XYZ file of N, CA and C in Angstrom:
261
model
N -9.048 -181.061 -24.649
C -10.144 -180.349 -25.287
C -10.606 -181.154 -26.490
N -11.641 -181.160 -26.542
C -12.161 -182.158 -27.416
C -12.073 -183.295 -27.893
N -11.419 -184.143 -26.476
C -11.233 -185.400 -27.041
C -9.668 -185.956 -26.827
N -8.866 -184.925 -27.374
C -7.625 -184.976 -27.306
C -7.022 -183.874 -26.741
N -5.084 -184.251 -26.570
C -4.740 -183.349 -26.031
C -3.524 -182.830 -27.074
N -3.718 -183.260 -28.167
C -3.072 -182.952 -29.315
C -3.785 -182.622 -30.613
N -3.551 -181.247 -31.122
C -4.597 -180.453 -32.318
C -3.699 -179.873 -33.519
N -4.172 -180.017 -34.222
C -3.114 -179.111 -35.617
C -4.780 -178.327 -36.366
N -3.874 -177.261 -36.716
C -4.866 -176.354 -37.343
C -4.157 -175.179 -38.133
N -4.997 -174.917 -38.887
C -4.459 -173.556 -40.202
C -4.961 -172.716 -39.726
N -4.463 -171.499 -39.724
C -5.225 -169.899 -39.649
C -6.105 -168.980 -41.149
N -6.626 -168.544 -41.086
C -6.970 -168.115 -42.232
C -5.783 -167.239 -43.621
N -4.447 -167.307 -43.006
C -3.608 -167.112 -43.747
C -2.887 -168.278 -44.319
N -3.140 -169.482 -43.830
C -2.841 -171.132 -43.956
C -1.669 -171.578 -43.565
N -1.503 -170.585 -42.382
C -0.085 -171.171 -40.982
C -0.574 -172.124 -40.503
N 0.114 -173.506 -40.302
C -0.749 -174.686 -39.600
C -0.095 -174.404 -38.388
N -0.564 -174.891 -37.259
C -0.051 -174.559 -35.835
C -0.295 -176.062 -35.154
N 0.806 -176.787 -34.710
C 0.294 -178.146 -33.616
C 0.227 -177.477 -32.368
N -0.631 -177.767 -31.569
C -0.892 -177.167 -30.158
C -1.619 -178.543 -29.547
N -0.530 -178.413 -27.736
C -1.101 -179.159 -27.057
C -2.359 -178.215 -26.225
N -2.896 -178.649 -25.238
C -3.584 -178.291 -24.167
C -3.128 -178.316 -22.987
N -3.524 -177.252 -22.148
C -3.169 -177.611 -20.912
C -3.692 -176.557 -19.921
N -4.285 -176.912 -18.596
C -5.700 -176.634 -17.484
C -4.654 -175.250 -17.178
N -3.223 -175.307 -16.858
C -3.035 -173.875 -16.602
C -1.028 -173.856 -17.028
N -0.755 -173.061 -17.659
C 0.814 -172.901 -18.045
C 1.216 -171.944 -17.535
N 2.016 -172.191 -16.411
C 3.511 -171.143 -15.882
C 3.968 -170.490 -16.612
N 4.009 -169.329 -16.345
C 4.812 -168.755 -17.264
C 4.640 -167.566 -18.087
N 3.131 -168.058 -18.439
C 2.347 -167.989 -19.643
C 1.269 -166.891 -19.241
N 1.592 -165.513 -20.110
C 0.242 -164.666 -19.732
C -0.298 -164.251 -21.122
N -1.551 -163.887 -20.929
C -2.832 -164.254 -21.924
C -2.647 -162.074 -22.124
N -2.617 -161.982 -23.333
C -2.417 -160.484 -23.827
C -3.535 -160.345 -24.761
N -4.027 -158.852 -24.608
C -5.414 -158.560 -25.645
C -6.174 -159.000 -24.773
N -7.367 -158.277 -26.024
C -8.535 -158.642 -25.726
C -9.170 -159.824 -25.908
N -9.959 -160.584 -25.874
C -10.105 -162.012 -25.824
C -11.473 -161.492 -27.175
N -10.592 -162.960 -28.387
C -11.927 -162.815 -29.513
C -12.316 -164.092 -30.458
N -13.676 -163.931 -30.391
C -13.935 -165.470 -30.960
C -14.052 -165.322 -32.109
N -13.518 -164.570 -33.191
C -13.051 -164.314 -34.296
C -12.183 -165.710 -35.218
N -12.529 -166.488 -36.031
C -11.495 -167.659 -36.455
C -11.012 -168.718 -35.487
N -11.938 -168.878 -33.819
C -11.342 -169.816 -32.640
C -11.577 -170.941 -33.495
N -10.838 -171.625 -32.930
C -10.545 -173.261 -33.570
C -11.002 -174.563 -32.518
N -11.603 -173.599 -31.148
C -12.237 -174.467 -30.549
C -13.629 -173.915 -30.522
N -14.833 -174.841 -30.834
C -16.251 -173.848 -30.959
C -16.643 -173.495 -29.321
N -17.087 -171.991 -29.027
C -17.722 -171.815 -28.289
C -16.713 -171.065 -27.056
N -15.175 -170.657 -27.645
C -14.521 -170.388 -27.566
C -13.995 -168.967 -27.879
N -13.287 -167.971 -26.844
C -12.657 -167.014 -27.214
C -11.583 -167.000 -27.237
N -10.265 -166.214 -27.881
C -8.558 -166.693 -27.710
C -7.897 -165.177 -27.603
N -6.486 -165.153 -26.613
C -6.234 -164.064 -26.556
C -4.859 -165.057 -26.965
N -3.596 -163.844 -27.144
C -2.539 -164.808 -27.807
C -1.837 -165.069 -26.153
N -1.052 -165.787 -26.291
C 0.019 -166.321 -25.045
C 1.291 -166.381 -24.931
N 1.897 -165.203 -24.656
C 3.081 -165.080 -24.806
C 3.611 -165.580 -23.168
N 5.407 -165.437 -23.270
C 6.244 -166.411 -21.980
C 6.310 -164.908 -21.591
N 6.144 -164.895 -19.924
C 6.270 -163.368 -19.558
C 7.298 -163.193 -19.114
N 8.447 -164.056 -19.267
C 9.969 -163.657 -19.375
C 10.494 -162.971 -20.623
N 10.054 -163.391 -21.530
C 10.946 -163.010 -22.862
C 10.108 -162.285 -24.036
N 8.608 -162.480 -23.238
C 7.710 -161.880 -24.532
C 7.116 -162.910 -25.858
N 7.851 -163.606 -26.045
C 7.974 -164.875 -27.168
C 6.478 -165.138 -27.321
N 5.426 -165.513 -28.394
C 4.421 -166.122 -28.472
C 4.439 -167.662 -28.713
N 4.021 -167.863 -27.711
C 3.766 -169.456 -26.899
C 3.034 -170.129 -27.726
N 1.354 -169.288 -27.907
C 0.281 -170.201 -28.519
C -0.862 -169.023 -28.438
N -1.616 -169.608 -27.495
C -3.182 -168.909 -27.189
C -4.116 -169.443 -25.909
N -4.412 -168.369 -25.523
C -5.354 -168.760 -23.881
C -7.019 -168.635 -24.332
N -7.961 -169.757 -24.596
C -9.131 -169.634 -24.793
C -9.925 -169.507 -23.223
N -11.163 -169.352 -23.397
C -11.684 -169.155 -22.528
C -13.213 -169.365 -23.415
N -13.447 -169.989 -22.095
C -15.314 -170.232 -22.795
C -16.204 -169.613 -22.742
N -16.798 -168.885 -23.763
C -18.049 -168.341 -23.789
C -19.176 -168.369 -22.856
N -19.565 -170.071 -22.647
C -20.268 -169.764 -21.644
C -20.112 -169.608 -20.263
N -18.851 -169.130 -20.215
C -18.268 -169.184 -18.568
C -17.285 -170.467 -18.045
N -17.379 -170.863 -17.383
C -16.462 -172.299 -16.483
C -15.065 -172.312 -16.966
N -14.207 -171.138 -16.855
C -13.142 -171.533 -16.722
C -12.315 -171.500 -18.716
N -11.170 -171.904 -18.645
C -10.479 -171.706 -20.123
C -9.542 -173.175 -19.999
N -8.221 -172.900 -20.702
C -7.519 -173.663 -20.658
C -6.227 -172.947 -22.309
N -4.991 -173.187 -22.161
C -4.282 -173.168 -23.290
C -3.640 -173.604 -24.296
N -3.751 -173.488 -25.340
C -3.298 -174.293 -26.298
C -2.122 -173.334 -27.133
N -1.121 -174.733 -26.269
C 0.461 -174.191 -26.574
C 0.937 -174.895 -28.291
N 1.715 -174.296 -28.270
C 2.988 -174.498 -29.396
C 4.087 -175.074 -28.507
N 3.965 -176.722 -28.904
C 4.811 -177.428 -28.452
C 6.797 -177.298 -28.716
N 6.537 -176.876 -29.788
C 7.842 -176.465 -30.077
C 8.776 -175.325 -29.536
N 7.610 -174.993 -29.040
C 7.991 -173.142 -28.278
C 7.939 -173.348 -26.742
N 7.907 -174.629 -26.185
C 7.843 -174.338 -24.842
C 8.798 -175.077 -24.241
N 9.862 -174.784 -22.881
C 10.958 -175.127 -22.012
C 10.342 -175.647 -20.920
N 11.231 -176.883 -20.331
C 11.296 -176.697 -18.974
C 11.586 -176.179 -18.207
N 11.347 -175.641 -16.656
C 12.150 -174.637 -16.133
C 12.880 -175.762 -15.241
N 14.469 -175.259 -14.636
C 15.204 -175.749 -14.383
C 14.654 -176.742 -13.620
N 13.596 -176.477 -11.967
C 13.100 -177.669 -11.339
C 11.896 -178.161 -12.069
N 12.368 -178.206 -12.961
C 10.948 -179.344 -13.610
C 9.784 -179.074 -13.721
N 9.033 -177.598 -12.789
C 7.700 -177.464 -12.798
C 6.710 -176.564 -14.009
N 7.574 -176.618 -14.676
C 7.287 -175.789 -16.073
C 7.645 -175.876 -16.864
């Protein structure tokens, strides 16, 4: 997303967050309502992304405003492999 597939960013409380990208994450389900409230990608809505094993917040699932699809931007620190490798 935009260039890269590596982003750091502050929230309006001034939590910085590194987040990769990625077209679709296992695992990973998108909770709430989706809001372009403070998105950090323009043109963008974000719902948060928690692991739907454990509940844990992952990152955030955007989705584009004008339609075509989303993509997520994880918290690298927060995410496992699963045992065969595909997640």
């Amino acid at each position: 997303m935009a260039g890269s597939h590596h982003h750091v960013f502050a929230n309006p409380y001034g939590h910085v967050f590194t987040l990769e990208c990625f077209a679709a994450a296992p695992g990973c389900v998108a909770l709430g309502p989706p809001s372009a409230d403070f998105s950090w990608f323009a043109g963008t809505s974000w719902q948060l992304a928690i692991c739907a094993a454990c509940s844990q917040h992952l990152g955030w699932r955007y989705e584009r405003d004008s339609g075509g699809g989303g993509f997520f931007g994880l918290i690298p620190q927060r995410l496992q492999r699963s045992a065969d490798g595909l997640a």
